[in-house]
Structures are given as structure tokens and as C-alpha cells.
Amino acid sequence: MLRQVCATLCLVWASVVVHAQDTTMPILFTNVHVFDGVNEERIENANVLVVGNLIAQVSTEPLAAANARIIDGGGRTLMPGIIEAHNHLMLSVDSSSWFNTHDVFYIASAAAGEAEKYLMRGWTTVRDIGGPAEGLRRAIEDGRVIGPRIYNSGPVIGQTSGHGDFRNYNDPHPNMVEYKQPFYQHFSFIADGPAEVSRAVRESLRLGAVQIKVMAGGGVSSITDPLYTVQYSPEEFRAATEAAADYGTYVAVHAYNDTSIIRAIENGVKVIEHGTLMTEDAAKVMRKNDIVLSPSCQVLQLPEEAVAFLSPSSREKFFEAKEGLDNQMRLIKEYDLKTAFGTDLFGTPENFASTPKEFTCREQYFSPFEVLRQATSVNGELLAMTGKRNPYPEGPLGVIEEGAYADILLVEGNPLEGTAILVDYENSIDLIMKDGVIYKNTL
Ligand SMILES: [Zn+2]
């Protein structure tokens, strides 16, 4: 559907006019150096043929296709679209009290705006790790809104007084009286005990979740759970992971401390979000079980004024988490943990706009190649863990290879020599393609 809309519409973005595209016409990129998302060496002087929404051929030999539109890359780098592993598009307003104080349609409208900006920064997929993003995903798929692919988690699932419990002090419990916000809007479910947890997971799946997000320990933005708290019993975790597995997918947990991380993994959880306060003990368990760790860097390096809106207790938790960052990055390297690339930068337009700075932050710890691999092929593997729920099962994401989805950037310069050029996306990313459709082209 989107392809038809793009064939009839001209999109305008930052004075760049994207011309109507006949999507039945193959596109041949010539004269490009390919970073394939996996290997450190670029494929020099290559040609890449896109047919429909997939990559048909990658070769250093001349390629030909009947009726192909030829785009001369002029020696630019051709790389996979960037993938965001951790954000919350629907938390698109100031995050101190997002669901209680705003009209839900305002939130959705703001989220649609942020979705378009995401794509136009070169980020072609967002793993939305909590919040009611299913409607936005559908609107993008239907071509009514411009944005990235979305892997939607639906409502986060947490226990009473846990990190999914965003009630103010005097707000009653949603399961004890008739009080529905924010639970009615599907930002969060409160579930205690295995039966309630199973039900919450199944309800999230019913609402369109492709992976499940569970809160396994204290978090910064909620008010009643210090970071040391462990949330959910082994039985509750098993209820969640079994209900998810029955639908062919996996559970990711929000967790900072070792006990939360280890207990979650021992009971079937496959992905750890944050993990900032982890020690060697958790690193060993992650390594042994081939767990994906999805940390965020830049959000913990925000200037003090950017977190001024947080309550005093949340601010304290923010600085506690920040303290753990260096140690976590050291452990990732020491144990060679499979590490995703996600930002967790949501709320204000300024926060969303700072998502590219995740590259800058990670380059303090990793080589440009390591960071780029996280943001492309490793994230692609993470998305594929949705198994039977995978909304994009035709090919891999995050790689440039035959059969992969045609999510492609043309970048001036070589990001393997420094990812700063991806932070300067307006000037350095000259072409953005998602699903075979060109959204930006300054060539
Ligand atoms: Zn988050």
C-alpha cells in the first residue's frame, strides 16, 4: 500500500523533494562501497540491485537489469538503514506524567511526527519496547503516515509497585477499583501472580505485540521502585516466557541489577534491556545463555538540565544508573556480549532529536565498526527473534545481502572511520530507502 502511495505522492522533507517512484522499476546502485552490516571491510566499487522491496544482487561485477533506474553512488558508502533497538514512540510528550496529563490523540499525533523524523534521520526500523504503538505501525504500513518499520511490544507488563506502575501516590489500583488510566490506553499493564501475568502477555499479543516487554526490576522514571528492587518471581517469569513462546516469540525485560537479570534469564527471558548495574556474575550468565543485551548510552549522559523534570527520587536513580555505565561497557567488551543498539531517548522533541548521539556515546567505548554492527546486523538478529510473530519475515534486516529487505542508506564518506557522519545525517546521508522506496534523495 505504501508503495502505491509513494508512487503517486511527492514527499517534501527539509526542502528535499523525493520524486514519485515507479516501484515496479528495479533500482541499480552503481559506484558504491558497501558496508554490509557484518564485515569490517567494505566491498569496494560495488553495484547493488534492488528489485521490488528486496536486494536482488550485490556484486563488484557490472550488473544489468532491464528497465532499471540507475543511481550513481559517486563513491559513497552504501549501508543498511539504522535500526533502533529500544525506544517508545508513544511516549512522545514530556515524560514526567505522559499518560495522565495529555489528550491521547495529541500523544498519537506527536508520535507520528517523531516517526517521520526517525526515518528521515536514516533509521529505518524501530523496536518499540513499550507503549501502544500498534496503531502507528498500522498507519505507517497503510501509507497514511511516513515512518520506520515498527516492532511493537504493546503495553509493558509490570507488577504492583514496579517499574510499570506509573500511578501517582493517591491513584487507586486498576484491578481493585474502576480506575483505568494509563492502563486503559495500553501503555502499561499491572499484573501480579502467574495467572495475571499470563493473561497480560496474552492480551498484549492480542493487541498486536510481536515481542513482550516485562519489568523485572527498579527503573528510573517510576516513583515507588528503587533500582535495587527485584520484580517478579521465577513462577511469574515462567508464566510470561511460556505464554510468549506459545505464540512463537520471546520476552525482553527491563532490568538493572544482577538478581533481576539472572532470575529472568533462568526462567526463559532472552533479552535484557538496560542492565546498567550488572556485575561479572550477570555477565557470565548472559554469555553462557547467549543473551542479547540492549543497553543505552547517550540517555545516561544527558546534561543535568535535561533530567531536571524528574522527581527527586527519579533523579537520584538516574545518577545511580549513570555511575554503572563505564563498568557495564567494560563488561560487554570483556565478555564479548551480544550487544544491541538502542537509545531509550523519548519524551521531548529534543530527546528524540538526540538519538543519533548514541553513536557518539558508544564510540567512547567501541570502534566505529563495532558500533555500526550493533546498529545494523546485531539489531537485525534481535528483530528476527520475534520468530513466528516477525512482521517482516521475507528476508533479514540490518544487512546488505541478496534477499535482504531493501532498507538502504547512501552516506557521504566512510562511517567505518567514524560514525560522527551519521550524527550529521542531514548533510551526510544523501539517500534513504525503506522497503525499496526512496524517501530522501539529494543526488
Ligand atoms: Zn525504555
Short mmCIF file of C-alpha atoms and ligand atoms in Angstrom, two decimals:
data_model
loop_
_atom_site.label_atom_id
_atom_site.label_comp_id
_atom_site.label_asym_id
_atom_site.label_seq_id
_atom_site.Cartn_x
_atom_site.Cartn_y
_atom_site.Cartn_z
CA MET A 1 0.00 0.00 0.00
CA LEU A 2 2.75 2.42 0.97
CA ARG A 3 4.47 1.69 -2.28
CA GLN A 4 1.36 2.74 -4.20
CA VAL A 5 1.02 5.93 -2.19
CA CYS A 6 4.66 6.77 -2.78
CA ALA A 7 4.17 6.19 -6.46
CA THR A 8 1.55 8.92 -6.55
CA LEU A 9 2.80 11.37 -3.96
CA CYS A 10 5.81 13.62 -3.81
CA LEU A 11 7.17 13.81 -0.31
CA VAL A 12 8.74 17.02 0.87
CA TRP A 13 11.28 16.95 3.65
CA ALA A 14 13.68 19.72 4.62
CA SER A 15 13.46 21.15 1.12
CA VAL A 16 14.47 17.81 -0.34
CA VAL A 17 11.90 16.71 -2.85
CA VAL A 18 11.50 12.97 -3.18
CA HIS A 19 10.21 12.35 -6.64
CA ALA A 20 7.44 9.96 -7.39
CA GLN A 21 8.84 6.48 -7.68
CA ASP A 22 7.68 3.77 -10.00
CA THR A 23 8.19 0.83 -7.65
CA THR A 24 7.89 -1.74 -10.40
CA MET A 25 11.20 -0.44 -11.79
CA PRO A 26 14.34 -2.11 -10.42
CA ILE A 27 16.93 0.27 -8.97
CA LEU A 28 20.62 -0.27 -9.65
CA PHE A 29 23.11 1.49 -7.39
CA THR A 30 26.48 1.75 -9.11
CA ASN A 31 29.85 3.05 -7.93
CA VAL A 32 29.32 2.42 -4.20
CA HIS A 33 31.44 0.98 -1.38
CA VAL A 34 29.25 -1.43 0.57
CA PHE A 35 29.28 -1.78 4.35
CA ASP A 36 27.18 -4.92 4.64
CA GLY A 37 26.45 -4.64 8.37
CA VAL A 38 28.61 -7.66 9.21
CA ASN A 39 32.15 -7.25 7.86
CA GLU A 40 34.63 -4.54 8.73
CA GLU A 41 35.98 -4.33 5.18
CA ARG A 42 33.76 -2.51 2.74
CA ILE A 43 33.10 -4.14 -0.63
CA GLU A 44 34.85 -1.55 -2.80
CA ASN A 45 33.45 -0.34 -6.11
CA ALA A 46 30.33 -2.45 -5.94
CA ASN A 47 26.91 -2.46 -7.53
CA VAL A 48 23.67 -3.24 -5.72
CA LEU A 49 20.45 -4.15 -7.47
CA VAL A 50 17.09 -3.65 -5.77
CA VAL A 51 14.05 -5.37 -7.21
CA GLY A 52 10.76 -4.55 -5.51
CA ASN A 53 11.39 -4.30 -1.79
CA LEU A 54 14.35 -6.70 -1.66
CA ILE A 55 18.02 -6.62 -2.52
CA ALA A 56 18.46 -8.87 -5.57
CA GLN A 57 22.23 -8.71 -6.13
CA VAL A 58 25.43 -7.32 -4.63
CA SER A 59 28.47 -7.56 -6.88
CA THR A 60 31.76 -5.98 -7.89
CA GLU A 61 30.97 -7.10 -11.43
CA PRO A 62 28.79 -4.86 -13.60
CA LEU A 63 25.10 -5.67 -13.11
CA ALA A 64 22.34 -5.20 -15.58
CA ALA A 65 18.59 -5.31 -15.21
CA ALA A 66 16.04 -4.49 -17.83
CA ASN A 67 14.38 -1.10 -17.27
CA ALA A 68 16.46 -0.45 -14.16
CA ARG A 69 16.74 3.10 -12.85
CA ILE A 70 20.44 3.68 -12.32
CA ILE A 71 21.66 5.69 -9.35
CA ASP A 72 25.36 6.53 -9.49
CA GLY A 73 26.55 6.45 -5.88
CA GLY A 74 29.60 8.56 -6.71
CA GLY A 75 31.86 6.55 -4.40
CA ARG A 76 29.57 6.92 -1.40
CA THR A 77 29.12 4.23 1.25
CA LEU A 78 26.03 2.10 0.81
CA MET A 79 24.94 0.63 4.15
CA PRO A 80 21.89 -0.85 5.85
CA GLY A 81 19.33 1.51 7.35
CA ILE A 82 19.99 2.11 11.04
CA ILE A 83 17.89 0.09 13.48
CA GLU A 84 16.77 1.44 16.87
CA ALA A 85 16.56 -1.38 19.45
CA HIS A 86 14.96 0.49 22.33
CA ASN A 87 12.54 3.36 22.18
CA HIS A 88 8.97 4.29 22.98
CA LEU A 89 7.40 6.24 20.15
CA MET A 90 4.15 6.73 22.00
CA LEU A 91 5.94 8.33 24.93
CA SER A 92 6.19 11.36 22.72
CA VAL A 93 5.43 14.05 25.28
CA ASP A 94 7.30 15.20 28.35
CA SER A 95 7.86 12.02 30.26
CA SER A 96 7.13 13.16 33.79
CA SER A 97 3.46 12.23 33.55
CA TRP A 98 2.84 11.34 29.95
CA PHE A 99 -0.35 9.37 30.15
CA ASN A 100 -2.18 11.27 32.81
CA THR A 101 -1.95 14.81 31.56
CA HIS A 102 -2.29 14.75 27.79
CA ASP A 103 -5.05 14.12 25.30
CA VAL A 104 -4.30 10.68 23.86
CA PHE A 105 -4.80 11.99 20.31
CA TYR A 106 -2.20 14.68 20.94
CA ILE A 107 0.20 11.94 22.04
CA ALA A 108 -0.53 9.94 18.90
CA SER A 109 -0.10 12.97 16.64
CA ALA A 110 3.23 13.84 18.26
CA ALA A 111 4.32 10.21 17.90
CA ALA A 112 3.50 10.26 14.18
CA GLY A 113 5.70 13.33 13.80
CA GLU A 114 8.58 11.66 15.62
CA ALA A 115 8.16 8.52 13.49
CA GLU A 116 8.67 10.53 10.32
CA LYS A 117 11.73 12.24 11.75
CA TYR A 118 13.17 8.87 12.73
CA LEU A 119 13.03 7.65 9.15
CA MET A 120 14.42 10.90 7.78
CA ARG A 121 17.45 10.55 10.06
CA GLY A 122 18.18 7.24 8.33
CA TRP A 123 16.69 4.96 10.98
CA THR A 124 14.54 2.54 9.03
CA THR A 125 13.31 0.29 11.88
CA VAL A 126 12.32 0.99 15.48
CA ARG A 127 11.88 -1.77 18.04
CA ASP A 128 9.23 -0.12 20.17
CA ILE A 129 9.80 -1.59 23.58
CA GLY A 130 6.69 -0.49 25.45
CA GLY A 131 3.63 1.56 24.64
CA PRO A 132 0.58 1.41 22.38
CA ALA A 133 2.42 1.69 19.04
CA GLU A 134 0.28 -0.76 17.09
CA GLY A 135 -1.98 1.93 15.61
CA LEU A 136 1.02 3.97 14.50
CA ARG A 137 2.61 0.87 12.98
CA ARG A 138 -0.56 0.20 11.01
CA ALA A 139 -0.83 3.79 9.84
CA ILE A 140 2.76 3.61 8.54
CA GLU A 141 2.13 0.27 6.83
CA ASP A 142 -1.03 1.69 5.23
CA GLY A 143 0.93 4.66 3.90
CA ARG A 144 -1.07 7.21 5.90
CA VAL A 145 1.96 8.23 7.95
CA ILE A 146 5.64 8.21 6.99
CA GLY A 147 7.88 6.34 9.37
CA PRO A 148 10.14 3.39 10.04
CA ARG A 149 9.19 -0.25 10.34
CA ILE A 150 7.96 -0.84 13.89
CA TYR A 151 8.43 -3.94 16.04
CA ASN A 152 5.76 -3.26 18.61
CA SER A 153 5.75 -4.58 22.21
CA GLY A 154 2.41 -3.12 23.23
CA PRO A 155 1.89 -2.36 26.91
CA VAL A 156 4.78 -3.02 29.28
CA ILE A 157 3.89 -5.63 31.88
CA GLY A 158 4.87 -4.97 35.45
CA GLN A 159 3.93 -5.78 38.98
CA THR A 160 2.18 -3.63 41.54
CA SER A 161 4.67 -1.03 42.79
CA GLY A 162 7.05 -2.00 39.99
CA HIS A 163 8.51 -0.11 37.04
CA GLY A 164 5.27 -0.40 35.06
CA ASP A 165 3.29 1.14 37.92
CA PHE A 166 3.10 4.80 37.00
CA ARG A 167 0.32 5.76 39.37
CA ASN A 168 0.64 8.86 41.47
CA TYR A 169 0.57 8.20 45.19
CA ASN A 170 -3.18 8.59 45.64
CA ASP A 171 -4.23 6.81 42.47
CA PRO A 172 -6.12 3.59 43.19
CA HIS A 173 -5.10 0.19 41.82
CA PRO A 174 -6.53 -0.64 38.36
CA ASN A 175 -7.57 -4.15 39.38
CA MET A 176 -9.03 -3.10 42.73
CA VAL A 177 -11.33 -0.27 41.65
CA GLU A 178 -12.56 1.24 38.42
CA TYR A 179 -9.50 3.22 37.51
CA LYS A 180 -8.18 2.73 34.02
CA GLN A 181 -5.58 5.37 33.12
CA PRO A 182 -2.89 4.68 31.89
CA PHE A 183 -3.80 1.05 31.70
CA TYR A 184 -6.85 1.63 29.54
CA GLN A 185 -4.68 3.35 26.94
CA HIS A 186 -2.42 0.30 26.82
CA PHE A 187 0.78 1.94 27.97
CA SER A 188 1.16 -0.48 30.84
CA PHE A 189 -0.48 -3.49 32.46
CA ILE A 190 -0.17 -4.24 36.16
CA ALA A 191 -0.20 -7.98 36.75
CA ASP A 192 0.64 -9.94 39.90
CA GLY A 193 0.88 -13.71 40.16
CA PRO A 194 1.39 -16.18 37.30
CA ALA A 195 -2.26 -16.18 36.19
CA GLU A 196 -2.41 -12.40 35.83
CA VAL A 197 0.95 -12.33 34.10
CA SER A 198 -0.12 -14.97 31.56
CA ARG A 199 -3.29 -13.01 30.90
CA ALA A 200 -1.40 -9.74 30.47
CA VAL A 201 1.01 -11.34 27.98
CA ARG A 202 -1.82 -12.90 26.01
CA GLU A 203 -3.72 -9.61 25.99
CA SER A 204 -0.60 -7.81 24.69
CA LEU A 205 -0.32 -10.40 21.93
CA ARG A 206 -3.98 -9.91 21.12
CA LEU A 207 -3.31 -6.18 20.79
CA GLY A 208 -0.54 -6.82 18.26
CA ALA A 209 2.68 -7.19 20.25
CA VAL A 210 5.41 -9.06 18.38
CA GLN A 211 7.71 -9.30 21.41
CA ILE A 212 6.83 -8.93 25.08
CA LYS A 213 8.29 -6.39 27.50
CA VAL A 214 8.27 -7.19 31.20
CA MET A 215 9.57 -5.02 34.02
CA ALA A 216 11.93 -7.16 36.11
CA GLY A 217 13.37 -4.59 38.47
CA GLY A 218 13.53 -0.97 39.57
CA GLY A 219 13.56 1.80 36.98
CA VAL A 220 14.31 5.50 36.85
CA SER A 221 11.03 7.10 35.81
CA SER A 222 8.60 5.26 38.12
CA ILE A 223 8.32 6.51 41.67
CA THR A 224 7.95 3.57 44.04
CA ASP A 225 10.71 1.16 43.00
CA PRO A 226 14.38 1.76 43.84
CA LEU A 227 16.89 0.29 41.39
CA TYR A 228 17.85 -2.48 43.80
CA THR A 229 14.32 -3.93 43.73
CA VAL A 230 13.73 -7.29 42.10
CA GLN A 231 10.37 -7.55 40.37
CA TYR A 232 8.59 -10.81 39.60
CA SER A 233 9.11 -14.28 40.99
CA PRO A 234 10.51 -17.21 38.97
CA GLU A 235 6.95 -18.50 38.54
CA GLU A 236 5.77 -15.16 37.21
CA PHE A 237 8.67 -15.03 34.72
CA ARG A 238 7.88 -18.54 33.54
CA ALA A 239 4.24 -17.59 33.07
CA ALA A 240 5.39 -14.75 30.83
CA THR A 241 8.02 -16.63 28.83
CA GLU A 242 5.78 -19.66 28.29
CA ALA A 243 2.84 -17.54 27.11
CA ALA A 244 5.16 -15.68 24.71
CA ALA A 245 6.79 -18.87 23.45
CA ASP A 246 3.35 -20.37 22.78
CA TYR A 247 2.89 -17.51 20.30
CA GLY A 248 6.31 -18.06 18.78
CA THR A 249 8.08 -15.07 20.32
CA TYR A 250 10.22 -14.01 23.27
CA VAL A 251 10.26 -11.85 26.39
CA ALA A 252 12.62 -8.91 26.91
CA VAL A 253 12.94 -7.48 30.41
CA HIS A 254 13.80 -4.12 31.83
CA ALA A 255 16.44 -4.89 34.48
CA TYR A 256 19.34 -3.03 36.06
CA ASN A 257 20.64 -5.30 38.81
CA ASP A 258 22.20 -8.78 38.79
CA THR A 259 19.44 -10.56 40.70
CA SER A 260 16.75 -9.34 38.31
CA ILE A 261 18.87 -10.19 35.27
CA ILE A 262 19.87 -13.68 36.43
CA ARG A 263 16.42 -14.64 37.68
CA ALA A 264 14.85 -13.54 34.41
CA ILE A 265 17.34 -15.48 32.28
CA GLU A 266 16.99 -18.62 34.40
CA ASN A 267 13.28 -18.52 33.66
CA GLY A 268 13.36 -18.17 29.92
CA VAL A 269 13.96 -14.47 29.20
CA LYS A 270 16.11 -13.89 26.10
CA VAL A 271 16.85 -10.16 26.06
CA ILE A 272 17.95 -7.78 28.82
CA GLU A 273 17.14 -4.09 28.39
CA HIS A 274 19.47 -1.65 30.22
CA GLY A 275 21.43 -3.94 32.58
CA THR A 276 23.41 -0.91 33.65
CA LEU A 277 24.25 -2.04 37.20
CA MET A 278 25.32 -5.55 36.17
CA THR A 279 28.47 -7.17 37.51
CA GLU A 280 30.63 -10.09 36.42
CA ASP A 281 28.03 -12.55 37.75
CA ALA A 282 25.32 -11.36 35.37
CA ALA A 283 27.81 -11.02 32.51
CA LYS A 284 28.77 -14.69 32.88
CA VAL A 285 25.13 -15.82 32.85
CA MET A 286 24.41 -13.69 29.79
CA ARG A 287 27.42 -15.03 27.97
CA LYS A 288 26.61 -18.65 28.82
CA ASN A 289 23.00 -18.34 27.66
CA ASP A 290 23.73 -16.30 24.52
CA ILE A 291 21.54 -13.47 25.77
CA VAL A 292 21.17 -10.21 23.88
CA LEU A 293 21.94 -7.17 26.00
CA SER A 294 20.24 -3.94 24.94
CA PRO A 295 21.95 -1.10 26.83
CA SER A 296 21.58 2.62 26.23
CA CYS A 297 24.46 5.07 26.49
CA GLN A 298 23.55 8.61 25.50
CA VAL A 299 20.45 8.78 27.71
CA LEU A 300 22.72 8.40 30.75
CA GLN A 301 24.95 11.21 29.54
CA LEU A 302 22.18 13.77 29.13
CA PRO A 303 23.07 17.09 30.75
CA GLU A 304 21.61 17.75 34.20
CA GLU A 305 19.08 20.27 32.89
CA ALA A 306 17.62 17.58 30.60
CA VAL A 307 16.64 15.47 33.62
CA ALA A 308 15.55 18.39 35.78
CA PHE A 309 11.89 17.48 35.24
CA LEU A 310 12.31 14.16 37.06
CA SER A 311 11.13 13.81 40.65
CA PRO A 312 13.92 13.93 43.26
CA SER A 313 13.82 10.15 43.71
CA SER A 314 13.95 9.56 39.94
CA ARG A 315 16.83 11.99 39.59
CA GLU A 316 18.71 10.09 42.28
CA LYS A 317 18.07 6.83 40.42
CA PHE A 318 19.23 8.41 37.16
CA PHE A 319 22.61 9.30 38.67
CA GLU A 320 22.87 5.87 40.28
CA ALA A 321 22.40 4.25 36.86
CA LYS A 322 24.82 6.65 35.21
CA GLU A 323 27.51 5.53 37.68
CA GLY A 324 27.24 2.00 36.32
CA LEU A 325 27.73 2.83 32.66
CA ASP A 326 31.54 2.62 32.39
CA ASN A 327 31.60 -0.70 34.23
CA GLN A 328 28.84 -2.13 32.04
CA MET A 329 30.65 -1.19 28.85
CA ARG A 330 33.86 -2.76 30.22
CA LEU A 331 31.97 -6.00 30.95
CA ILE A 332 30.41 -6.03 27.47
CA LYS A 333 33.87 -5.94 25.96
CA GLU A 334 35.44 -8.39 28.40
CA TYR A 335 32.70 -10.99 27.94
CA ASP A 336 32.06 -10.17 24.29
CA LEU A 337 28.31 -9.91 24.93
CA LYS A 338 25.90 -9.73 22.03
CA THR A 339 25.01 -6.05 22.26
CA ALA A 340 22.10 -4.25 20.63
CA PHE A 341 21.96 -0.57 19.73
CA GLY A 342 19.09 1.31 21.36
CA THR A 343 18.69 4.79 22.77
CA ASP A 344 15.71 4.96 25.17
CA LEU A 345 15.62 8.68 24.31
CA PHE A 346 11.96 9.63 24.30
CA GLY A 347 9.63 12.30 25.65
CA THR A 348 10.54 15.72 24.32
CA PRO A 349 11.36 16.51 20.68
CA GLU A 350 14.87 17.38 21.90
CA ASN A 351 15.32 13.91 23.35
CA PHE A 352 14.13 12.21 20.17
CA ALA A 353 16.38 14.50 18.15
CA SER A 354 19.39 13.43 20.17
CA THR A 355 19.01 9.73 19.22
CA PRO A 356 21.89 9.93 16.67
CA LYS A 357 24.20 10.93 19.53
CA GLU A 358 24.02 7.30 20.65
CA PHE A 359 26.76 6.78 18.06
CA THR A 360 28.96 9.43 19.68
CA CYS A 361 28.41 7.99 23.13
CA ARG A 362 29.24 4.44 22.08
CA GLU A 363 32.40 5.46 20.28
CA GLN A 364 33.85 6.26 23.71
CA TYR A 365 33.83 2.51 24.29
CA PHE A 366 33.71 0.76 20.92
CA SER A 367 35.30 1.07 17.48
CA PRO A 368 33.14 2.62 14.75
CA PHE A 369 32.81 -0.85 13.20
CA GLU A 370 31.60 -2.38 16.46
CA VAL A 371 29.01 0.38 16.90
CA LEU A 372 27.83 0.10 13.30
CA ARG A 373 27.49 -3.65 13.58
CA GLN A 374 25.37 -3.22 16.72
CA ALA A 375 23.12 -0.73 14.90
CA THR A 376 22.66 -2.93 11.86
CA SER A 377 23.21 -6.70 11.77
CA VAL A 378 23.11 -7.37 15.54
CA ASN A 379 19.88 -5.41 15.83
CA GLY A 380 18.62 -7.29 12.80
CA GLU A 381 19.24 -10.59 14.59
CA LEU A 382 17.38 -9.23 17.62
CA LEU A 383 14.36 -8.33 15.47
CA ALA A 384 14.36 -11.82 13.95
CA MET A 385 13.96 -13.33 17.43
CA THR A 386 10.25 -12.49 17.10
CA GLY A 387 10.09 -15.77 15.13
CA LYS A 388 6.59 -16.58 14.03
CA ARG A 389 5.46 -13.09 15.09
CA ASN A 390 8.04 -11.37 12.86
CA PRO A 391 6.09 -8.77 10.88
CA TYR A 392 8.82 -8.71 8.22
CA PRO A 393 9.62 -12.36 7.51
CA GLU A 394 10.61 -12.13 3.83
CA GLY A 395 14.31 -11.51 4.50
CA PRO A 396 16.80 -10.21 7.05
CA LEU A 397 17.00 -6.60 8.20
CA GLY A 398 20.22 -4.75 9.03
CA VAL A 399 22.36 -6.31 6.31
CA ILE A 400 23.20 -5.69 2.67
CA GLU A 401 22.99 -9.07 1.00
CA GLU A 402 20.94 -10.91 -1.56
CA GLY A 403 17.41 -11.48 -0.27
CA ALA A 404 17.59 -8.83 2.46
CA TYR A 405 14.99 -6.08 2.69
CA ALA A 406 15.98 -3.02 0.71
CA ASP A 407 16.48 -0.67 3.68
CA ILE A 408 19.46 1.28 2.40
CA LEU A 409 21.41 4.46 3.10
CA LEU A 410 23.88 6.23 0.84
CA VAL A 411 26.36 8.08 3.01
CA GLU A 412 28.97 10.60 2.01
CA GLY A 413 32.27 9.40 3.44
CA ASN A 414 33.10 6.24 5.35
CA PRO A 415 31.27 5.72 8.65
CA LEU A 416 33.72 2.92 9.49
CA GLU A 417 36.28 5.67 10.02
CA GLY A 418 33.96 7.46 12.42
CA THR A 419 30.21 7.39 12.99
CA ALA A 420 30.04 11.16 13.55
CA ILE A 421 28.91 11.48 9.96
CA LEU A 422 25.72 9.62 10.86
CA VAL A 423 25.10 12.15 13.63
CA ASP A 424 25.37 14.84 10.95
CA TYR A 425 22.71 12.95 9.00
CA GLU A 426 21.19 15.99 7.27
CA ASN A 427 24.40 16.63 5.38
CA SER A 428 25.92 13.18 5.11
CA ILE A 429 23.01 10.84 4.39
CA ASP A 430 22.14 11.59 0.78
CA LEU A 431 19.68 8.79 0.13
CA ILE A 432 17.28 6.92 2.37
CA MET A 433 15.41 3.86 1.12
CA LYS A 434 12.99 1.77 3.14
CA ASP A 435 11.33 -1.31 1.71
CA GLY A 436 12.55 -0.41 -1.77
CA VAL A 437 11.01 3.07 -1.59
CA ILE A 438 13.20 6.18 -1.67
CA TYR A 439 12.30 8.79 0.98
CA LYS A 440 15.25 11.12 0.56
CA ASN A 441 17.49 11.61 -2.45
CA THR A 442 19.78 14.59 -2.85
CA LEU A 443 21.82 13.02 -5.66
ZN ZN B 1 12.71 2.14 27.82
#
